[in-house]
mmCIF file of C-alpha atoms in Angstrom:
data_model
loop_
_atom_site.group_PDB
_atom_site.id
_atom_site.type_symbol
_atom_site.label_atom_id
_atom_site.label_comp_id
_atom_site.label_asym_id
_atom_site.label_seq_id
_atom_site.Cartn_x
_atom_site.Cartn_y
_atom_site.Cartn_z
ATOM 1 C CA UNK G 1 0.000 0.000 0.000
ATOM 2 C CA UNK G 2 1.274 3.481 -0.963
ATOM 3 C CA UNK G 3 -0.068 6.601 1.042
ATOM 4 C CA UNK G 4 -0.967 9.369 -1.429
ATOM 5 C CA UNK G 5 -1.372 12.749 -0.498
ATOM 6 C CA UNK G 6 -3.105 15.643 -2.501
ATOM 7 C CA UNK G 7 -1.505 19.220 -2.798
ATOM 8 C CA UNK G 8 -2.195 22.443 -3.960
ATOM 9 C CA UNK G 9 0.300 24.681 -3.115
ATOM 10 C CA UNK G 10 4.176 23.881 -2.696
ATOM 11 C CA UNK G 11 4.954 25.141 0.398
ATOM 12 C CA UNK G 12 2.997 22.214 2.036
ATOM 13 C CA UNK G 13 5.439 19.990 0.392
ATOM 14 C CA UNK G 14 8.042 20.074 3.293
ATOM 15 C CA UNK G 15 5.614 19.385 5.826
ATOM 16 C CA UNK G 16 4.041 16.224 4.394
ATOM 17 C CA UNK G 17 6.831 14.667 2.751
ATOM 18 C CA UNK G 18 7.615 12.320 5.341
ATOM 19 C CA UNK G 19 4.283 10.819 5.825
ATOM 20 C CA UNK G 20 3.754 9.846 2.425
ATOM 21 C CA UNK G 21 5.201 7.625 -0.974
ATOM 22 C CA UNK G 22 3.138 9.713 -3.918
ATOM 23 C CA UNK G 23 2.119 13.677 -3.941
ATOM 24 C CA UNK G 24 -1.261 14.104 -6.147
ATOM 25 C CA UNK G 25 -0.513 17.270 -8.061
ATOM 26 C CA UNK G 26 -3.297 19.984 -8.769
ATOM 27 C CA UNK G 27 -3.089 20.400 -11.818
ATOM 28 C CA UNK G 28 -1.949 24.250 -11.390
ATOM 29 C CA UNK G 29 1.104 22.844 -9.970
ATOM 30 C CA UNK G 30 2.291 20.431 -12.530
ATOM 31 C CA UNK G 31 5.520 21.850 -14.345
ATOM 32 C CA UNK G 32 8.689 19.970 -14.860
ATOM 33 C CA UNK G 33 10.457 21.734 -11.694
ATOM 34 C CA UNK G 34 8.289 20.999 -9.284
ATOM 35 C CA UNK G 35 7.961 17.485 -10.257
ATOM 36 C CA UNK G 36 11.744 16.863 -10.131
ATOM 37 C CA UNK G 37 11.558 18.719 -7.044
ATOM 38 C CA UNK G 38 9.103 15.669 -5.916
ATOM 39 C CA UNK G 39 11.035 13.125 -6.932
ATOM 40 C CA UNK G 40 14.124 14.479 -5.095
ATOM 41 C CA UNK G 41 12.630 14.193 -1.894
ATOM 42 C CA UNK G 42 12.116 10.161 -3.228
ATOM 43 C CA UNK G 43 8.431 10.228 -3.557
ATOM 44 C CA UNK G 44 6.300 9.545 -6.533
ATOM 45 C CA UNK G 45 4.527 12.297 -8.495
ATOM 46 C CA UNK G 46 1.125 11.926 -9.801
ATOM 47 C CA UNK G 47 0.333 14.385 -12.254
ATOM 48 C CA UNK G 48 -3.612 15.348 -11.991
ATOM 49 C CA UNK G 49 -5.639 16.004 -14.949
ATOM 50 C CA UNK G 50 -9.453 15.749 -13.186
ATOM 51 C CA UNK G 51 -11.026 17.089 -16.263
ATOM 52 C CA UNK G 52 -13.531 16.781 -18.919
ATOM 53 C CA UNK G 53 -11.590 16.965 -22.685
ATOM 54 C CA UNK G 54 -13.300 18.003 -25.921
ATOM 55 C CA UNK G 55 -11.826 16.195 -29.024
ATOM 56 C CA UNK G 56 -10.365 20.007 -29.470
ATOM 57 C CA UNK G 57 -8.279 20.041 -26.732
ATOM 58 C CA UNK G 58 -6.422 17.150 -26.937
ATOM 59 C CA UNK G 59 -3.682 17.950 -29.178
ATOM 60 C CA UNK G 60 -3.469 20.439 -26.118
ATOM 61 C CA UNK G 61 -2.817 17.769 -23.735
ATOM 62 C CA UNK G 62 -1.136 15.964 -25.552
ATOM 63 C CA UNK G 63 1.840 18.667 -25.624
ATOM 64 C CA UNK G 64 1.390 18.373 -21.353
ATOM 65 C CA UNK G 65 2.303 14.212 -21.574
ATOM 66 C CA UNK G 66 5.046 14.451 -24.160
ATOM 67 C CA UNK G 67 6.488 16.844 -21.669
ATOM 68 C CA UNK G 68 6.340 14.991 -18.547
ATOM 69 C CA UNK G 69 6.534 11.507 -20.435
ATOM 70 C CA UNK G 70 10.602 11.008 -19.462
ATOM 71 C CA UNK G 71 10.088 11.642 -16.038
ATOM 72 C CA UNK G 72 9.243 8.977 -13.133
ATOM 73 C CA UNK G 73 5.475 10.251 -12.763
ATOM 74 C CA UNK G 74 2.082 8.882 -12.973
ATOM 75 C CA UNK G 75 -0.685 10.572 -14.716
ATOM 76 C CA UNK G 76 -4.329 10.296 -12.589
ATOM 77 C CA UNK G 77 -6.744 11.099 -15.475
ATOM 78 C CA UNK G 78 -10.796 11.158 -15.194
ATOM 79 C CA UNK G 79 -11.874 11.241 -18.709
ATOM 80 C CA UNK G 80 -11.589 8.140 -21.256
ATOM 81 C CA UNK G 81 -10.943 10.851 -23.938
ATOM 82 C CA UNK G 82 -7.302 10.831 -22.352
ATOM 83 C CA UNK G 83 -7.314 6.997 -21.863
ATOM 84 C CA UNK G 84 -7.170 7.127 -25.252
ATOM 85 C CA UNK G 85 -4.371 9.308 -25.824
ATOM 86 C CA UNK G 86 -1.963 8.052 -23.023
ATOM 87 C CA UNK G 87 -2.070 4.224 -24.513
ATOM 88 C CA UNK G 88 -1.747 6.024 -27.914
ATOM 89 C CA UNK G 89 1.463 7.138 -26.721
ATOM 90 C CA UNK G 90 2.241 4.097 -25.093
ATOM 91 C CA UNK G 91 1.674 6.227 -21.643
ATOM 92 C CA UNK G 92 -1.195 3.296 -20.356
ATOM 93 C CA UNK G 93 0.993 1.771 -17.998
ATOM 94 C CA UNK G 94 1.471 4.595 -16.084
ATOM 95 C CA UNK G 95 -2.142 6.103 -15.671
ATOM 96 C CA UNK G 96 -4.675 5.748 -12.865
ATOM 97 C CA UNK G 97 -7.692 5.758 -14.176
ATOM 98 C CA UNK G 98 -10.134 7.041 -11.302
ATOM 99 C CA UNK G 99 -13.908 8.034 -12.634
ATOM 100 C CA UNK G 100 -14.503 9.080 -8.974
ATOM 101 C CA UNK G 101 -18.342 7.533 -7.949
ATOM 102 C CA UNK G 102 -18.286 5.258 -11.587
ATOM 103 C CA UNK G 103 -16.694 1.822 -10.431
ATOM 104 C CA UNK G 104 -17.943 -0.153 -8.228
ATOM 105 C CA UNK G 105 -17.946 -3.609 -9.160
ATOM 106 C CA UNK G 106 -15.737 -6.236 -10.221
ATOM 107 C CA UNK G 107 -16.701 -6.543 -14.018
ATOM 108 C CA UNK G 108 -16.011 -2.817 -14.257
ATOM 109 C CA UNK G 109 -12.525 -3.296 -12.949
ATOM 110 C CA UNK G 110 -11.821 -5.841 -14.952
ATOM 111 C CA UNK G 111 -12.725 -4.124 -18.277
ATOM 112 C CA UNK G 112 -10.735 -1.380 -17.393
ATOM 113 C CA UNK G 113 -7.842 -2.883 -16.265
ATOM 114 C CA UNK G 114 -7.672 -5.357 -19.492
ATOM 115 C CA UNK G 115 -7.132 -1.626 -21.115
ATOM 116 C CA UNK G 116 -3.438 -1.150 -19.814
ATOM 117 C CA UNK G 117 -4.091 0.924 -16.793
ATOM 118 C CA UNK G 118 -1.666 0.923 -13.801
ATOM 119 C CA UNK G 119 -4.549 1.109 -10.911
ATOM 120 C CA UNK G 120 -8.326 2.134 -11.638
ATOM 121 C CA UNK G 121 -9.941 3.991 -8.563
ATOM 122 C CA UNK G 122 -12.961 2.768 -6.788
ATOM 123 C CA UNK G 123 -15.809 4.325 -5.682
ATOM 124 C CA UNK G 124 -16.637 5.313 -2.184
ATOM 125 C CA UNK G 125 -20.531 5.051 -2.783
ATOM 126 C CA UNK G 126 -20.167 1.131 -1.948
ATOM 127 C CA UNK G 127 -19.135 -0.387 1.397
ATOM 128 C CA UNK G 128 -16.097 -1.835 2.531
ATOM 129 C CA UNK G 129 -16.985 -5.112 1.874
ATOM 130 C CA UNK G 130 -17.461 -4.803 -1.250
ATOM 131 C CA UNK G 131 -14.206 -2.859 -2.269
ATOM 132 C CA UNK G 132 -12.945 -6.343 -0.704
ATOM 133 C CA UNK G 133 -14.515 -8.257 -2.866
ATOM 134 C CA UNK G 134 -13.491 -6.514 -5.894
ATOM 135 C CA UNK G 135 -10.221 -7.167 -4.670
ATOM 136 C CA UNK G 136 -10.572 -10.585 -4.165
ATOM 137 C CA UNK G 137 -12.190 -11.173 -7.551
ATOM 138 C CA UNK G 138 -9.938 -9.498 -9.445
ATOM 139 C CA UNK G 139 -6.325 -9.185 -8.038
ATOM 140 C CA UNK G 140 -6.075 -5.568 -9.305
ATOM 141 C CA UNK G 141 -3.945 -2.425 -8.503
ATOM 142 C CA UNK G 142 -6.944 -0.514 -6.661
ATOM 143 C CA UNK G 143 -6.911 3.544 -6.007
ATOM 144 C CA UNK G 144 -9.256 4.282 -3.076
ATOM 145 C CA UNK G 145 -9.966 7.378 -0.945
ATOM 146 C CA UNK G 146 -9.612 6.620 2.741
ATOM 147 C CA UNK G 147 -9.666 10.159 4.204
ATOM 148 C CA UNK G 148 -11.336 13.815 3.482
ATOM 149 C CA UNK G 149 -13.970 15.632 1.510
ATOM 150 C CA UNK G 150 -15.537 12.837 -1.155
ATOM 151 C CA UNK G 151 -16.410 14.460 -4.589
ATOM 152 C CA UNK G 152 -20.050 13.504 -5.551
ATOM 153 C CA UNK G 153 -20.390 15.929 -8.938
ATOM 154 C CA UNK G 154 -18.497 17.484 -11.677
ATOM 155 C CA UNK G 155 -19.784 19.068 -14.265
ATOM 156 C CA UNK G 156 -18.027 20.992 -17.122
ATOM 157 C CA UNK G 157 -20.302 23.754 -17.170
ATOM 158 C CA UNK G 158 -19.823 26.528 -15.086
ATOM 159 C CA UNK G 159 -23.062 26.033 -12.712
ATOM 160 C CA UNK G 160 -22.880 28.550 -10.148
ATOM 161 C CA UNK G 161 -21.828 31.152 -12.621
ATOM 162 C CA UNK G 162 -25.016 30.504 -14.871
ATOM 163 C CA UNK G 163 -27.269 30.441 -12.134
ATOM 164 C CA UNK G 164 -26.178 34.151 -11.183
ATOM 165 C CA UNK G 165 -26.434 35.083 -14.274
ATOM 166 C CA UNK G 166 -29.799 34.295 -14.340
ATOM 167 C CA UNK G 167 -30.670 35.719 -11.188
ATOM 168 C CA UNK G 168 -28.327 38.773 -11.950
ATOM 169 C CA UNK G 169 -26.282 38.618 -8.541
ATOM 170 C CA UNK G 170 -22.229 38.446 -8.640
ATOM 171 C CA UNK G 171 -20.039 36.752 -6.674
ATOM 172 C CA UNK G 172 -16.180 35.853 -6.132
ATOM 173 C CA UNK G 173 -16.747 32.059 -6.012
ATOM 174 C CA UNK G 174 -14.861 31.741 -2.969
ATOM 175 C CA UNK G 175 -16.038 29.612 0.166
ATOM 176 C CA UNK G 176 -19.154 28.497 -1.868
ATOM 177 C CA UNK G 177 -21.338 25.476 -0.569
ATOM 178 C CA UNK G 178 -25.148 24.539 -1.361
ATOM 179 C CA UNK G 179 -27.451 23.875 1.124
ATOM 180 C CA UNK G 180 -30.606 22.427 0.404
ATOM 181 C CA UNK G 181 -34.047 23.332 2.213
ATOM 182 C CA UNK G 182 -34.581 20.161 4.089
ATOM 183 C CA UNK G 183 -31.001 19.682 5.171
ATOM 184 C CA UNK G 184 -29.243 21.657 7.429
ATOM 185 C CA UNK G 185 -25.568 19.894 5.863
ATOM 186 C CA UNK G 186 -23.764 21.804 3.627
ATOM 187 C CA UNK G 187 -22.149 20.560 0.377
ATOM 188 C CA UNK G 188 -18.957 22.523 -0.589
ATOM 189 C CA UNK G 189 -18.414 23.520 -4.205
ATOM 190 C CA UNK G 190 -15.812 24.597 -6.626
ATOM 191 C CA UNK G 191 -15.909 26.305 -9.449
ATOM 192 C CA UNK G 192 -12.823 26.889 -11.671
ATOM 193 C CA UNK G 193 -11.801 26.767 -15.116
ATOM 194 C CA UNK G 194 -12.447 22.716 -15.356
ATOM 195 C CA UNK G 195 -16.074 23.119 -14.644
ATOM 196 C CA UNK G 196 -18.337 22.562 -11.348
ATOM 197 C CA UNK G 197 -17.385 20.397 -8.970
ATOM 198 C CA UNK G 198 -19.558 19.583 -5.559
ATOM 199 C CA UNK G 199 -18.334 17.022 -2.009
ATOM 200 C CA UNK G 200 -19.923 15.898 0.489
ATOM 201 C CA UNK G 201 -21.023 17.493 3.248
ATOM 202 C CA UNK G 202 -17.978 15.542 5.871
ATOM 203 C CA UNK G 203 -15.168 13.806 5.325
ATOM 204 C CA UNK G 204 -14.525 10.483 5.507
ATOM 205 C CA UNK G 205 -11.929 8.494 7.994
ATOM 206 C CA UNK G 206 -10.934 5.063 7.175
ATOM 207 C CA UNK G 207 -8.201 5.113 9.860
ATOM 208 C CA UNK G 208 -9.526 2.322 11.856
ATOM 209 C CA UNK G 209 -9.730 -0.180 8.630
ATOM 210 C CA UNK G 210 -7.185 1.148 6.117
ATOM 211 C CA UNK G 211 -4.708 -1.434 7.212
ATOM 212 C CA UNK G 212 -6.665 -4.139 6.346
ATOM 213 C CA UNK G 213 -7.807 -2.938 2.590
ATOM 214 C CA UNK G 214 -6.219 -4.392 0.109
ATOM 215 C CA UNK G 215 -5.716 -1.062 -2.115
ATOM 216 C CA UNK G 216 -2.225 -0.162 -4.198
ATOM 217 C CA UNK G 217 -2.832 3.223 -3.344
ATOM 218 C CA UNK G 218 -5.010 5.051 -0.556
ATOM 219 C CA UNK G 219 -5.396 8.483 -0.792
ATOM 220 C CA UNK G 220 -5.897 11.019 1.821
ATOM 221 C CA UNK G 221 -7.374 14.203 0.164
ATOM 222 C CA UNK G 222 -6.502 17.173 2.128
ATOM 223 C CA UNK G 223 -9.442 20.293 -0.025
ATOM 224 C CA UNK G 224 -10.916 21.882 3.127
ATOM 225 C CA UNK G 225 -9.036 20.478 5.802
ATOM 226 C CA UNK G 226 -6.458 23.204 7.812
ATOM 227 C CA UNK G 227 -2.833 22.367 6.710
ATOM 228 C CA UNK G 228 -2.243 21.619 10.811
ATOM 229 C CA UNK G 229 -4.886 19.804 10.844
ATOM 230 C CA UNK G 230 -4.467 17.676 7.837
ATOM 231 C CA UNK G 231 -0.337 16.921 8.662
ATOM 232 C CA UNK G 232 -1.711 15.645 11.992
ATOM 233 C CA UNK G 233 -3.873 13.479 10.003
ATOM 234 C CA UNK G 234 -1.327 12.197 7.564
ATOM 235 C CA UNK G 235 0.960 11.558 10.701
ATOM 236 C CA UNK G 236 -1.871 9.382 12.405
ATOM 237 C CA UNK G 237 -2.146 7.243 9.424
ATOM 238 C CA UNK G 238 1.342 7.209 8.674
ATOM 239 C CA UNK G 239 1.638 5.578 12.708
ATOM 240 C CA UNK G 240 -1.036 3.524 12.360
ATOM 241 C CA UNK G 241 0.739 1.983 8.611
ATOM 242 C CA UNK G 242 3.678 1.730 11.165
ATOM 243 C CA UNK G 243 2.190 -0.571 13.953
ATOM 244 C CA UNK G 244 0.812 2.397 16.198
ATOM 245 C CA UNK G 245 -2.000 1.408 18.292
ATOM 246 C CA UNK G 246 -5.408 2.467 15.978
ATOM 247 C CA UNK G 247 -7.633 2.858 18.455
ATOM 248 C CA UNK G 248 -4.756 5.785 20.797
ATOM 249 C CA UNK G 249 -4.935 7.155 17.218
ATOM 250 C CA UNK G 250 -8.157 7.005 16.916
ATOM 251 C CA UNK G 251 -8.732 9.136 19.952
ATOM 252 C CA UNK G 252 -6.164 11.934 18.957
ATOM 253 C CA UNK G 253 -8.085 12.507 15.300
ATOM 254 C CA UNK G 254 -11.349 13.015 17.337
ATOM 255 C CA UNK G 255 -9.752 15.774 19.168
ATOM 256 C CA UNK G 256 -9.258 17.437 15.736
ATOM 257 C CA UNK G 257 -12.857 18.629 15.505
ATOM 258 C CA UNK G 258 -12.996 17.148 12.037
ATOM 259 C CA UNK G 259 -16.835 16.769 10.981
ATOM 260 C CA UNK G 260 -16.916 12.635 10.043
ATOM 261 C CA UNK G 261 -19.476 10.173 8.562
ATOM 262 C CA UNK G 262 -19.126 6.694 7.843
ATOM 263 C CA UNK G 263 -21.137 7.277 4.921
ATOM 264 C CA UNK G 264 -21.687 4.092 2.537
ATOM 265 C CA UNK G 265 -18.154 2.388 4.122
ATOM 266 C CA UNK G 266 -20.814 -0.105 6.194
ATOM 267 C CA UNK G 267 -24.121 0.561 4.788
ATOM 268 C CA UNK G 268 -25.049 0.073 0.601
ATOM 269 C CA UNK G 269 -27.099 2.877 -0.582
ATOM 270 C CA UNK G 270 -30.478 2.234 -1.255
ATOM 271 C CA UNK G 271 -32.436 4.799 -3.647
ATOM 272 C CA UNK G 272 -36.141 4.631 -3.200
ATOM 273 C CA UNK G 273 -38.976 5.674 -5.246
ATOM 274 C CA UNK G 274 -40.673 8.556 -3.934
ATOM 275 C CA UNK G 275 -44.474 8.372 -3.801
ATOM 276 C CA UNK G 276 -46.599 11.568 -5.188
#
């Protein structure tokens, strides 16, 4: 197992680095400097490209792979659009294919992985159990979220932007969530050049189970969390990888204040028909 840990600014490089084997790279970060710069402190770079591609845009990226292509990174794509490219350029082997809340069963994996891809990502809309299964059925190199925000949307279009436009208000898109009228949780959202993109209303904590999941890499997403708060975290799993009691460590993330749900880690989802 490999503990990956998301950036999105450099400086919180030298705070992390020992915690971790792979630094997932916003994708305003990726440039041949800071990659080496990665890779010097002997972790693994993995290059982000969370976006949806037009057909007109990929001669685009593919100017950003030939560029990194020579270096020891991994590319983490979203779209099949650059599936298609990377194996084109014979880049397959060294892309983790992660469709967020898409995969969740063992035939999916399967498929995907009989296209060349190093790891696919699972989703963490199914239980435990199940992510255990998939394992078990299929032997592959899984990529799984087991801490922070979870991302349940992302649309290319620009959603909060058209709907003030429409309502003629303005705003600076900063520290945006949506609450909805029979909820008092609130969903965070981003809006950026790639498009809308809404989590969860808590984060997630696999730090009792992790050990035990059979997952290449696990991934501990740090969007939202306080960079204190989220080294602490990294540090906590890093101990518990290491043979530190889980349940001591369990007691000092508590004492973080950080707003948790178990979500669908124990429980499937069940979608019912409403009744009008």
């Amino acid at each position: 197992m490999k503990l990956v840990a998301s950036i999105y600014h450099m400086d919180e490089l030298n705070d992390i680095k020992d915690y971790v084997d792979a630094i997932l790279m916003d994708t305003s970060l990726i440039d041949l400097e800071n990659i080496e710069k990665i890779i010097s402190m002997g972790l693994t770079p993995i290059l982000k490209y969370n976006m949806m591609v037009h057909p007109f845009e990929i001669e685009k990226y593919e100017g950003y792979f030939l560029k990194y292509k020579d270096t020891a990174c991994l590319f983490y794509i979203t779209d099949l659009g650059l599936a298609h490219l990377l194996k084109g350029m014979h880049l397959i082997h060294r892309t983790i294919f992660d469709p967020v809340t898409m995969i969740t069963n063992h035939l999916d994996v399967e498929s995907y992985m009989a296209y060349g891809f190093q790891a696919v990502g699972i989703s963490n809309e199914i239980t435990l159990r199940d992510v255990k299964t998939i394992y078990d059925t299929t032997k592959a190199p899984l990529y799984y979220q087991i801490f922070g925000y979870r991302q349940m949307l992302h649309s290319r279009r620009k959603l909060v932007s058209l709907y003030l436009e429409k309502i003629n208000q303005t705003s600076n898109l900063e520290n945006l969530s949506l609450e909805e009228v029979t909820r008092n949780e609130k969903y965070p959202i981003i809006e950026n050049e790639r498009g809308t993109f809404i989590y969860r209303s808590y984060a997630i904590s696999l730090l009792k189970e992790f050990t035990s999941l059979p997952v290449e890499y696990a991934v501990l997403e740090s969007l939202f969390i306080p960079a204190e708060e989220y080294k602490k975290c990294l540090s906590l799993f890093f101990e518990v990888y290491h043979g530190k009691d889980s349940a001591l460590a369990q007691e000092e993330f508590k004492a973080l204040g950080i707003p948790t749900q178990d979500g669908f880690s124990y429980k499937d989802s069940v979608y019912m028909k409403e009744e009008f």
